[in-house]
Amino acid sequence: MRKKELSVQSRLGSKIAPYLFILPAIILIVLLVLYPVCYSLYLSFHKYMLNLPMDRIFFNGLDNYRKIFTDKEFLYSLRWTLLFTAIVVSIELILGIGLASILNNKLIKRRAVIFRTILFLPMMLSPIITGVMWRILFEAKFGVVNYLMECLGLNRINWLAEEIPAKLALIVTDVWHNTAFVMLIFLAALQTVPEELYEAAVLDGAGAAEKFFKITIPYLRKLLGLIVSVRLMDALRFFDEIFVLTNGGPGVSTQTAGFTIYRQAFRYSNVGVGSAGAFVFLILIAGVSLASLRLIQGKNKERG
C-alpha cells in the first residue's frame, strides 16, 4: 500500500514539477506584460489626464478612438510611418542582400573579415547613440555632411530644420543602423545553400545573376519573409532616433505614429487618447506583419 502511495506521489510530482519551474516566468510575464497591456486597454476607454486628480477619471466609451481617427496629426503621422517603413525596409533589403552576397564570394571571403567587422559595427550601437552621432554629422554649421557637400561645390543644407532634408536624414540614419542586421542574417543563410545546386547551374550555363535569382532567392524565400517581418515591425516602431535628431520637427513633419502617441500621453498628458492610439497602432503592426508572412507563405505554396 505504501509503495502505491509513493508511486502516485511521484507521478503527481513529475506532472506538477514542469509547471512549478515555469511559474516564476509566468508571474513575471503577467506582471510586466499582461497587466500593463490590460490596464492600458482599460484606460483607452476612459477620460484620463495626468494633470488632473484620480477622481476625475471617468468612462467615456469610444470617444478616445473617435478622437484618434479624426486627429489630423495622428493620421498624417500614420501615413508618414507607412511610407518611411516601406522606403527603409526596401533599401535595407537591397543593400543587406547585396553586401552579404559580396562578402560570401569565395574570392574575397578570407580577406573580408575586417570589412565584415566594420559593417557589423552600426548594429552594435544603441538607437540613442546612433541618433546623437548622426545629429552631430548633420549639424548645419559644423557637420561633416555639409562639409563634404561644400567640398563637392554644393550648398549647405539645414538638414534637421527643413521637412524634406529632415525626413531624408531619418531614412539615412535608419538604413545605416539596420542594414547590418539584414546582411548578418542573409550572410549566415547563404552558408546553408548546397554547393551542388550552384555546380549544376554552372554546368547548365547559368551566370551569376541567374544563380542568384533562380537558386539563392527561391531557396532562402522563407528566411527573407522572416527578415521582412522583423524589419517591418521594427521600422514601424521607429522612435529613438526621431527623439534625438528632430524631436518630431520641423513642426510635426517627421513624427511617426509612435511619436505622436508619446506626445499625446506624456506631453499633452492625455493618457486615455494615447492608450487608444497605442492599441490602434498595435493592430496596424500586427496586421502588416501577418500580411507579409501570409504573402511569403502564399508564394511558397504556389511554388510547391
XYZ file of C-alpha atoms in Angstrom:
304
model
C 0.000 0.000 0.000
C 2.865 2.300 0.920
C 4.591 1.645 -2.439
C 1.417 2.524 -4.320
C 1.122 5.848 -2.471
C 4.750 6.662 -3.231
C 4.294 5.829 -6.911
C 1.165 8.018 -7.098
C 3.027 10.889 -5.396
C 5.997 10.526 -7.749
C 3.713 10.594 -10.790
C 1.932 13.694 -9.453
C 5.287 15.290 -8.724
C 6.578 14.600 -12.228
C 3.439 16.193 -13.692
C 3.467 19.250 -11.427
C 7.248 19.880 -11.466
C 7.405 21.391 -15.014
C 4.683 23.898 -14.138
C 6.483 24.855 -10.924
C 9.669 25.528 -12.879
C 7.942 27.860 -15.353
C 5.758 29.527 -12.687
C 8.255 32.370 -11.968
C 8.431 33.183 -15.697
C 4.629 33.172 -15.964
C 4.352 35.505 -12.953
C 6.887 37.915 -14.491
C 5.063 37.897 -17.841
C 1.746 38.621 -16.113
C 3.195 41.450 -14.003
C 5.409 43.071 -16.659
C 3.413 42.444 -19.860
C -0.184 41.314 -19.471
C -1.179 43.601 -16.596
C 0.192 46.815 -18.216
C -1.422 45.902 -21.551
C -4.793 45.188 -19.934
C -4.600 48.360 -17.833
C -3.701 50.399 -20.920
C -6.710 48.913 -22.742
C -8.874 49.874 -19.745
C -7.547 53.460 -19.854
C -8.246 53.725 -23.588
C -11.969 53.773 -22.740
C -11.605 56.458 -20.066
C -11.035 60.187 -19.888
C -7.704 60.260 -18.090
C -5.491 63.353 -17.859
C -2.203 63.135 -15.960
C -2.536 66.710 -14.694
C -5.949 66.056 -13.107
C -6.698 64.185 -9.849
C -7.614 60.495 -9.977
C -11.258 61.170 -9.068
C -11.646 62.999 -12.414
C -11.124 59.756 -14.381
C -14.387 58.587 -15.943
C -15.571 56.155 -18.609
C -16.134 57.810 -21.989
C -16.697 54.806 -24.254
C -15.204 55.096 -27.745
C -14.568 58.865 -27.578
C -10.789 58.410 -27.419
C -10.836 56.206 -30.520
C -13.020 58.737 -32.344
C -10.508 61.471 -31.496
C -7.643 59.336 -32.791
C -9.326 58.652 -36.137
C -10.279 62.313 -36.602
C -6.940 63.740 -35.436
C -5.143 65.140 -38.500
C -1.794 64.972 -36.710
C -2.164 61.252 -35.972
C -3.425 60.421 -39.475
C -0.523 62.346 -41.039
C 1.981 60.568 -38.789
C 0.410 57.227 -39.736
C 0.880 57.926 -43.459
C 4.468 59.057 -42.903
C 5.166 55.949 -40.772
C 3.969 53.613 -43.537
C 5.943 55.499 -46.211
C 9.074 55.597 -44.052
C 8.771 51.860 -43.315
C 8.339 50.940 -46.981
C 11.375 53.024 -48.011
C 13.836 51.923 -45.321
C 12.917 48.223 -45.417
C 13.264 48.143 -49.219
C 16.670 49.875 -49.152
C 17.927 47.726 -46.278
C 16.911 44.519 -48.040
C 18.660 45.505 -51.264
C 21.839 46.720 -49.528
C 21.909 43.899 -46.954
C 21.479 41.128 -49.512
C 23.982 42.768 -51.873
C 26.653 43.166 -49.178
C 26.086 39.629 -47.890
C 26.492 38.228 -51.398
C 29.753 40.152 -51.885
C 31.175 39.042 -48.516
C 30.190 35.442 -49.262
C 32.135 35.435 -52.533
C 34.898 32.801 -52.486
C 37.442 35.198 -53.982
C 37.248 37.678 -51.091
C 35.799 35.584 -48.253
C 39.155 35.143 -46.473
C 40.148 38.779 -46.911
C 36.726 40.166 -45.954
C 36.989 39.620 -42.185
C 37.928 43.230 -41.411
C 35.236 44.610 -43.744
C 32.692 42.270 -42.175
C 33.592 43.589 -38.715
C 33.327 47.224 -39.842
C 29.955 46.620 -41.484
C 28.620 44.936 -38.327
C 29.559 47.874 -36.071
C 26.402 50.007 -36.648
C 24.224 47.147 -35.395
C 26.152 47.123 -32.097
C 25.244 50.732 -31.278
C 22.078 51.644 -29.411
C 19.482 53.790 -31.249
C 20.123 56.740 -28.915
C 23.881 56.706 -29.584
C 23.178 56.368 -33.307
C 20.851 59.372 -33.157
C 23.367 61.524 -31.264
C 26.147 60.599 -33.692
C 24.093 61.435 -36.791
C 22.818 64.646 -35.195
C 26.437 65.780 -34.985
C 27.110 64.680 -38.570
C 24.018 66.522 -39.882
C 24.724 69.703 -37.866
C 24.134 72.727 -40.103
C 27.317 74.766 -39.475
C 29.969 72.284 -38.367
C 28.569 68.929 -39.503
C 30.668 66.571 -41.614
C 27.852 66.049 -44.142
C 27.645 69.744 -45.009
C 31.444 69.989 -45.092
C 31.615 67.187 -47.680
C 28.861 68.870 -49.696
C 30.836 72.115 -49.762
C 33.916 70.200 -50.917
C 31.818 68.978 -53.850
C 30.710 72.523 -54.647
C 27.183 72.114 -53.232
C 25.316 74.446 -50.893
C 24.887 73.720 -47.215
C 21.534 72.245 -46.117
C 19.877 72.773 -42.766
C 19.186 69.058 -42.514
C 17.204 68.901 -39.295
C 15.211 72.131 -39.675
C 13.593 71.576 -43.094
C 10.934 68.947 -43.810
C 12.370 67.011 -46.786
C 16.020 67.068 -45.594
C 14.912 66.011 -42.099
C 12.992 63.040 -43.495
C 15.972 62.080 -45.649
C 18.226 62.330 -42.584
C 15.987 59.910 -40.668
C 15.936 57.475 -43.591
C 19.748 57.572 -43.895
C 20.141 57.051 -40.143
C 17.844 54.031 -40.015
C 19.366 52.447 -43.136
C 22.887 52.902 -41.739
C 21.877 51.410 -38.387
C 19.841 48.390 -39.537
C 21.282 47.241 -42.871
C 23.844 45.227 -40.891
C 21.027 43.117 -39.397
C 19.769 42.062 -42.841
C 23.334 41.450 -44.011
C 24.211 39.318 -40.978
C 21.159 37.052 -41.244
C 21.427 36.668 -45.014
C 25.182 36.043 -44.859
C 24.632 33.216 -42.377
C 21.826 31.821 -44.545
C 23.994 31.799 -47.658
C 26.221 29.232 -45.958
C 23.299 26.775 -45.942
C 22.689 26.769 -49.714
C 24.081 23.467 -51.091
C 27.065 23.945 -53.383
C 25.717 21.155 -55.619
C 22.922 23.457 -56.786
C 25.386 26.086 -57.961
C 27.622 23.475 -59.602
C 24.652 22.046 -61.514
C 23.636 25.563 -62.580
C 27.168 26.257 -63.880
C 27.052 23.060 -65.924
C 23.791 24.296 -67.446
C 25.495 27.542 -68.427
C 23.915 29.780 -65.766
C 25.595 33.088 -64.972
C 25.978 34.832 -61.598
C 22.647 36.669 -61.902
C 20.752 33.525 -62.887
C 22.239 31.582 -59.963
C 21.261 34.346 -57.557
C 17.664 34.825 -58.724
C 16.875 31.202 -59.624
C 18.694 29.368 -56.820
C 19.650 31.627 -53.903
C 16.482 33.708 -53.594
C 13.998 30.796 -54.016
C 15.990 28.628 -51.601
C 16.016 31.366 -48.921
C 12.499 32.682 -49.555
C 11.175 31.709 -46.104
C 14.105 33.386 -44.401
C 13.526 36.522 -46.455
C 9.924 36.521 -45.246
C 11.143 36.379 -41.654
C 13.639 39.203 -42.220
C 10.971 41.388 -43.848
C 8.514 40.759 -40.996
C 11.076 41.597 -38.306
C 12.228 44.746 -40.058
C 8.653 45.879 -40.747
C 7.758 45.596 -37.069
C 10.954 47.380 -36.056
C 10.643 50.200 -38.609
C 7.004 50.843 -37.721
C 8.103 51.399 -34.104
C 10.862 53.853 -35.104
C 11.155 56.329 -32.226
C 14.544 56.864 -30.549
C 16.374 58.447 -33.465
C 13.451 60.819 -34.094
C 13.517 61.870 -30.452
C 17.225 62.718 -30.675
C 17.503 64.035 -34.241
C 14.362 66.078 -34.936
C 12.054 65.720 -31.915
C 9.248 65.311 -34.447
C 10.039 68.572 -36.224
C 10.122 70.767 -38.076
C 6.562 71.195 -36.856
C 5.108 67.683 -36.877
C 6.537 66.679 -40.268
C 8.778 63.838 -39.036
C 6.508 62.495 -36.323
C 5.800 58.785 -36.646
C 2.674 57.239 -35.179
C 4.601 56.052 -32.116
C 5.996 59.532 -31.518
C 2.525 61.101 -31.840
C 1.161 58.613 -29.285
C 4.027 59.505 -26.951
C 3.238 63.221 -27.277
C -0.458 62.672 -26.605
C 0.191 60.622 -23.472
C 3.167 62.371 -21.879
C 3.440 65.882 -23.330
C -0.252 66.684 -23.568
C -0.979 64.456 -20.503
C -3.886 62.789 -22.324
C -3.272 59.174 -21.321
C -6.696 57.978 -22.495
C -6.199 59.161 -26.083
C -2.579 57.969 -26.028
C -3.668 54.483 -24.917
C -6.307 54.344 -27.659
C -3.714 55.347 -30.249
C -1.320 52.707 -28.933
C -3.882 49.941 -29.467
C -4.750 51.177 -32.949
C -1.032 51.170 -33.727
C -0.627 47.689 -32.223
C -3.335 46.331 -34.532
C -1.634 48.024 -37.502
C 1.766 46.479 -36.690
C 0.223 43.026 -36.197
C -1.754 43.338 -39.428
C 1.232 44.427 -41.534
C 3.437 41.664 -40.085
C 0.846 38.942 -40.596
C 0.123 40.163 -44.125
C 3.812 39.992 -45.063
C 4.114 36.471 -43.640
C 0.973 35.307 -45.417
C 2.243 36.797 -48.666
C 5.533 34.907 -48.408
C 3.792 31.674 -47.359
C 1.335 32.042 -50.230
C 4.200 32.345 -52.718
C 5.834 29.280 -51.228
C 2.638 27.233 -51.577
C 2.200 28.335 -55.194
C 5.799 27.372 -55.881
C 5.245 23.992 -54.154
